[in-house]
mmCIF file of C-alpha atoms in Angstrom:
data_model
loop_
_atom_site.group_PDB
_atom_site.id
_atom_site.type_symbol
_atom_site.label_atom_id
_atom_site.label_comp_id
_atom_site.label_asym_id
_atom_site.label_seq_id
_atom_site.Cartn_x
_atom_site.Cartn_y
_atom_site.Cartn_z
ATOM 1 C CA MET A 18 -130.880 -124.124 -12.002
ATOM 2 C CA ILE A 19 -133.799 -126.389 -12.760
ATOM 3 C CA GLU A 20 -133.022 -129.439 -10.703
ATOM 4 C CA VAL A 21 -135.163 -132.364 -11.815
ATOM 5 C CA ASP A 22 -133.934 -135.953 -11.695
ATOM 6 C CA GLU A 23 -135.878 -137.020 -14.750
ATOM 7 C CA PHE A 24 -137.972 -135.206 -17.311
ATOM 8 C CA PRO A 25 -141.446 -134.583 -15.851
ATOM 9 C CA VAL A 26 -144.520 -135.617 -17.821
ATOM 10 C CA LEU A 27 -147.547 -133.370 -17.313
ATOM 11 C CA GLU A 28 -151.127 -134.413 -17.983
ATOM 12 C CA THR A 29 -154.217 -132.251 -18.450
ATOM 13 C CA ASP A 30 -157.790 -133.133 -19.417
ATOM 14 C CA ARG A 31 -156.907 -133.411 -23.110
ATOM 15 C CA LEU A 32 -153.115 -133.300 -23.289
ATOM 16 C CA ILE A 33 -149.888 -135.072 -22.461
ATOM 17 C CA LEU A 34 -146.850 -132.809 -22.152
ATOM 18 C CA ARG A 35 -143.675 -134.812 -22.548
ATOM 19 C CA GLN A 36 -140.025 -134.687 -23.516
ATOM 20 C CA VAL A 37 -139.375 -134.142 -27.220
ATOM 21 C CA THR A 38 -136.993 -136.648 -28.823
ATOM 22 C CA ASN A 39 -135.335 -136.931 -32.223
ATOM 23 C CA ASP A 40 -138.195 -139.262 -33.212
ATOM 24 C CA ASP A 41 -140.446 -136.175 -33.124
ATOM 25 C CA ALA A 42 -138.390 -134.207 -35.664
ATOM 26 C CA LYS A 43 -140.860 -134.780 -38.520
ATOM 27 C CA ASN A 44 -143.740 -133.404 -36.392
ATOM 28 C CA LEU A 45 -141.705 -130.329 -35.467
ATOM 29 C CA LEU A 46 -140.721 -129.737 -39.085
ATOM 30 C CA THR A 47 -144.412 -129.812 -40.052
ATOM 31 C CA TYR A 48 -145.389 -126.834 -37.907
ATOM 32 C CA PHE A 49 -142.048 -124.998 -37.722
ATOM 33 C CA SER A 50 -142.000 -124.813 -41.550
ATOM 34 C CA ASP A 51 -145.390 -123.044 -41.528
ATOM 35 C CA THR A 52 -144.922 -119.290 -42.074
ATOM 36 C CA ASP A 53 -148.038 -118.499 -40.006
ATOM 37 C CA VAL A 54 -146.704 -120.417 -36.991
ATOM 38 C CA MET A 55 -143.304 -118.757 -37.337
ATOM 39 C CA LYS A 56 -144.601 -115.217 -37.905
ATOM 40 C CA TYR A 57 -143.868 -114.118 -34.317
ATOM 41 C CA TYR A 58 -141.390 -116.816 -33.305
ATOM 42 C CA GLY A 59 -138.185 -114.938 -34.064
ATOM 43 C CA LEU A 60 -136.783 -117.587 -36.409
ATOM 44 C CA GLU A 61 -137.081 -118.188 -40.113
ATOM 45 C CA PRO A 62 -139.403 -121.073 -41.066
ATOM 46 C CA PHE A 63 -137.610 -124.412 -40.936
ATOM 47 C CA LYS A 64 -136.516 -125.840 -44.263
ATOM 48 C CA SER A 65 -135.193 -129.287 -43.346
ATOM 49 C CA ILE A 66 -135.265 -132.061 -40.808
ATOM 50 C CA ASP A 67 -131.857 -130.790 -39.644
ATOM 51 C CA ASP A 68 -133.529 -127.552 -38.513
ATOM 52 C CA ALA A 69 -135.982 -129.583 -36.426
ATOM 53 C CA LEU A 70 -133.196 -131.720 -34.981
ATOM 54 C CA ALA A 71 -131.294 -128.553 -34.011
ATOM 55 C CA GLU A 72 -134.387 -127.275 -32.166
ATOM 56 C CA ILE A 73 -134.703 -130.600 -30.323
ATOM 57 C CA SER A 74 -131.010 -130.428 -29.456
ATOM 58 C CA TRP A 75 -131.598 -126.968 -27.969
ATOM 59 C CA TYR A 76 -134.509 -128.348 -25.881
ATOM 60 C CA GLN A 77 -132.187 -131.073 -24.580
ATOM 61 C CA SER A 78 -129.344 -128.652 -23.838
ATOM 62 C CA ILE A 79 -131.426 -126.213 -21.758
ATOM 63 C CA PHE A 80 -132.776 -129.137 -19.738
ATOM 64 C CA GLU A 81 -129.302 -130.607 -19.171
ATOM 65 C CA LYS A 82 -127.876 -127.186 -18.193
ATOM 66 C CA GLY A 83 -130.823 -126.513 -15.882
ATOM 67 C CA THR A 84 -131.667 -123.204 -17.574
ATOM 68 C CA GLY A 85 -135.007 -124.314 -18.996
ATOM 69 C CA ILE A 86 -137.368 -127.114 -19.859
ATOM 70 C CA ARG A 87 -139.492 -127.521 -22.986
ATOM 71 C CA TRP A 88 -142.415 -129.932 -23.214
ATOM 72 C CA GLY A 89 -143.844 -131.327 -26.429
ATOM 73 C CA ILE A 90 -147.635 -131.052 -26.575
ATOM 74 C CA SER A 91 -149.617 -134.081 -27.713
ATOM 75 C CA LEU A 92 -153.294 -134.944 -27.561
ATOM 76 C CA LYS A 93 -154.172 -137.854 -25.289
ATOM 77 C CA GLY A 94 -154.317 -141.020 -27.353
ATOM 78 C CA SER A 95 -151.803 -139.701 -29.889
ATOM 79 C CA ASP A 96 -148.034 -139.538 -29.660
ATOM 80 C CA GLU A 97 -147.805 -136.815 -32.347
ATOM 81 C CA ILE A 98 -146.237 -133.564 -31.139
ATOM 82 C CA ILE A 99 -148.466 -130.647 -32.192
ATOM 83 C CA GLY A 100 -146.556 -127.858 -30.452
ATOM 84 C CA SER A 101 -144.373 -127.129 -27.463
ATOM 85 C CA CYS A 102 -144.244 -124.933 -24.414
ATOM 86 C CA GLY A 103 -141.864 -124.409 -21.592
ATOM 87 C CA PHE A 104 -139.300 -122.329 -19.812
ATOM 88 C CA LEU A 105 -135.997 -120.747 -20.790
ATOM 89 C CA ASN A 106 -133.457 -118.296 -19.395
ATOM 90 C CA LYS A 107 -133.944 -119.145 -15.740
ATOM 91 C CA SER A 108 -132.485 -116.627 -13.291
ATOM 92 C CA VAL A 109 -131.761 -118.526 -10.084
ATOM 93 C CA GLU A 110 -130.796 -115.397 -8.182
ATOM 94 C CA HIS A 111 -134.098 -113.697 -8.987
ATOM 95 C CA SER A 112 -136.383 -116.798 -9.014
ATOM 96 C CA ARG A 113 -137.713 -115.894 -12.449
ATOM 97 C CA ILE A 114 -137.938 -117.536 -15.850
ATOM 98 C CA GLU A 115 -139.323 -116.874 -19.344
ATOM 99 C CA ILE A 116 -142.112 -118.920 -20.862
ATOM 100 C CA GLY A 117 -142.528 -119.635 -24.562
ATOM 101 C CA TYR A 118 -144.897 -121.652 -26.713
ATOM 102 C CA GLU A 119 -146.084 -122.447 -30.222
ATOM 103 C CA LEU A 120 -148.785 -124.657 -31.673
ATOM 104 C CA SER A 121 -149.498 -126.210 -35.051
ATOM 105 C CA LYS A 122 -151.958 -123.989 -36.947
ATOM 106 C CA GLU A 123 -154.599 -126.698 -37.303
ATOM 107 C CA TYR A 124 -155.009 -126.675 -33.500
ATOM 108 C CA TRP A 125 -155.345 -122.905 -33.058
ATOM 109 C CA GLY A 126 -158.502 -121.602 -31.391
ATOM 110 C CA LYS A 127 -159.298 -124.822 -29.508
ATOM 111 C CA GLY A 128 -157.967 -123.890 -26.073
ATOM 112 C CA ILE A 129 -154.995 -126.239 -26.358
ATOM 113 C CA ALA A 130 -152.281 -123.619 -25.854
ATOM 114 C CA GLY A 131 -154.082 -122.264 -22.796
ATOM 115 C CA GLU A 132 -154.522 -125.718 -21.305
ATOM 116 C CA ALA A 133 -150.837 -126.520 -21.823
ATOM 117 C CA LEU A 134 -149.608 -123.160 -20.509
ATOM 118 C CA GLU A 135 -151.799 -123.324 -17.415
ATOM 119 C CA SER A 136 -150.276 -126.697 -16.548
ATOM 120 C CA VAL A 137 -146.710 -125.487 -17.173
ATOM 121 C CA VAL A 138 -147.181 -122.307 -15.116
ATOM 122 C CA LYS A 139 -148.609 -124.342 -12.233
ATOM 123 C CA TYR A 140 -145.675 -126.758 -12.463
ATOM 124 C CA GLY A 141 -143.201 -123.872 -12.427
ATOM 125 C CA PHE A 142 -144.596 -122.318 -9.279
ATOM 126 C CA GLN A 143 -145.114 -125.611 -7.456
ATOM 127 C CA ASN A 144 -141.906 -127.417 -8.423
ATOM 128 C CA LEU A 145 -139.238 -124.927 -9.513
ATOM 129 C CA GLN A 146 -139.282 -122.389 -6.674
ATOM 130 C CA LEU A 147 -140.244 -119.591 -9.047
ATOM 131 C CA GLU A 148 -141.562 -116.236 -7.933
ATOM 132 C CA ARG A 149 -142.095 -114.778 -11.423
ATOM 133 C CA ILE A 150 -142.769 -116.109 -14.925
ATOM 134 C CA GLU A 151 -142.262 -113.707 -17.839
ATOM 135 C CA ALA A 152 -143.518 -113.755 -21.422
ATOM 136 C CA LEU A 153 -142.109 -111.582 -24.208
ATOM 137 C CA VAL A 154 -144.572 -111.084 -27.069
ATOM 138 C CA GLU A 155 -144.603 -109.021 -30.249
ATOM 139 C CA PRO A 156 -147.402 -106.409 -30.101
ATOM 140 C CA ALA A 157 -148.983 -107.700 -33.332
ATOM 141 C CA ASN A 158 -149.366 -111.222 -31.906
ATOM 142 C CA LEU A 159 -152.922 -110.578 -30.740
ATOM 143 C CA ALA A 160 -153.817 -114.228 -30.100
ATOM 144 C CA SER A 161 -150.871 -114.633 -27.752
ATOM 145 C CA LEU A 162 -151.615 -111.363 -25.951
ATOM 146 C CA LYS A 163 -155.229 -112.458 -25.443
ATOM 147 C CA LEU A 164 -154.101 -115.846 -24.125
ATOM 148 C CA LEU A 165 -151.722 -114.302 -21.591
ATOM 149 C CA ASP A 166 -154.445 -111.928 -20.383
ATOM 150 C CA LYS A 167 -156.840 -114.863 -19.988
ATOM 151 C CA LEU A 168 -154.279 -116.792 -17.924
ATOM 152 C CA GLY A 169 -153.778 -113.872 -15.531
ATOM 153 C CA PHE A 170 -150.496 -112.456 -16.856
ATOM 154 C CA GLU A 171 -150.145 -108.689 -16.545
ATOM 155 C CA LYS A 172 -148.772 -106.451 -19.278
ATOM 156 C CA GLU A 173 -145.900 -104.470 -17.750
ATOM 157 C CA GLY A 174 -144.656 -102.445 -20.672
ATOM 158 C CA LEU A 175 -143.115 -102.257 -24.117
ATOM 159 C CA LEU A 176 -139.459 -103.135 -24.657
ATOM 160 C CA ARG A 177 -138.506 -101.144 -27.759
ATOM 161 C CA HIS A 178 -136.225 -102.847 -30.303
ATOM 162 C CA TYR A 179 -135.575 -105.535 -27.693
ATOM 163 C CA GLU A 180 -134.542 -108.306 -30.103
ATOM 164 C CA PHE A 181 -132.951 -108.478 -33.521
ATOM 165 C CA THR A 182 -134.550 -111.412 -35.358
ATOM 166 C CA CYS A 183 -135.096 -112.295 -38.989
ATOM 167 C CA GLY A 184 -133.234 -109.184 -40.143
ATOM 168 C CA LYS A 185 -135.168 -106.622 -38.100
ATOM 169 C CA PHE A 186 -135.476 -105.185 -34.602
ATOM 170 C CA ASP A 187 -138.615 -106.251 -32.766
ATOM 171 C CA ASP A 188 -140.506 -104.457 -30.035
ATOM 172 C CA LEU A 189 -141.781 -106.849 -27.376
ATOM 173 C CA TYR A 190 -144.357 -106.520 -24.648
ATOM 174 C CA MET A 191 -143.251 -107.786 -21.249
ATOM 175 C CA TYR A 192 -145.934 -109.804 -19.490
ATOM 176 C CA SER A 193 -145.563 -111.509 -16.133
ATOM 177 C CA ILE A 194 -147.387 -113.584 -13.586
ATOM 178 C CA LEU A 195 -146.302 -113.894 -9.972
ATOM 179 C CA LYS A 196 -146.730 -116.860 -7.700
ATOM 180 C CA SER A 197 -148.995 -114.710 -5.508
ATOM 181 C CA ASP A 198 -151.220 -113.914 -8.536
ATOM 182 C CA LEU A 199 -152.500 -117.474 -8.663
ATOM 183 C CA VAL A 200 -155.436 -118.345 -6.459
ATOM 184 C CA THR A 201 -154.689 -121.580 -4.662
ATOM 185 C CA THR A 202 -157.517 -123.859 -3.635
#
């Protein structure tokens, strides 16, 4: 279980990673309704504010159950959520967890996802007693594969027809990073 008394706020050079609330639903709807953002997400593009509120409810439920934690990404000086990243499907017995992320298209290619993920990975290893963080990525999602490589994740193999989403079976690459992979200074 993820045992945290209150939701942690993370800060990087350019970003604030914070809890997403129902007040952020309009921001989430903006990027989750974008077909380009949703292309590899495993869900259909959102059509209404209710879809965004359901996503926020899921973020809250995984935090309350201790199985995950999802941060909203905002630029310093702005409270607008432009994406999210975080953990899901924690295995206490095996000290491992999955990581996931998405970012509004207008912020792609600016290093924001990498900056957010680096902070979240560091938090996971330092605060959640994790040994392993996994990422599952569709082979065609080249930007995400490149980002994981850059952050030191290793590609372990292809999981064939691993998920059934949006009416089709998807192959997914399994990437991972171990606590011992990070150089501590």
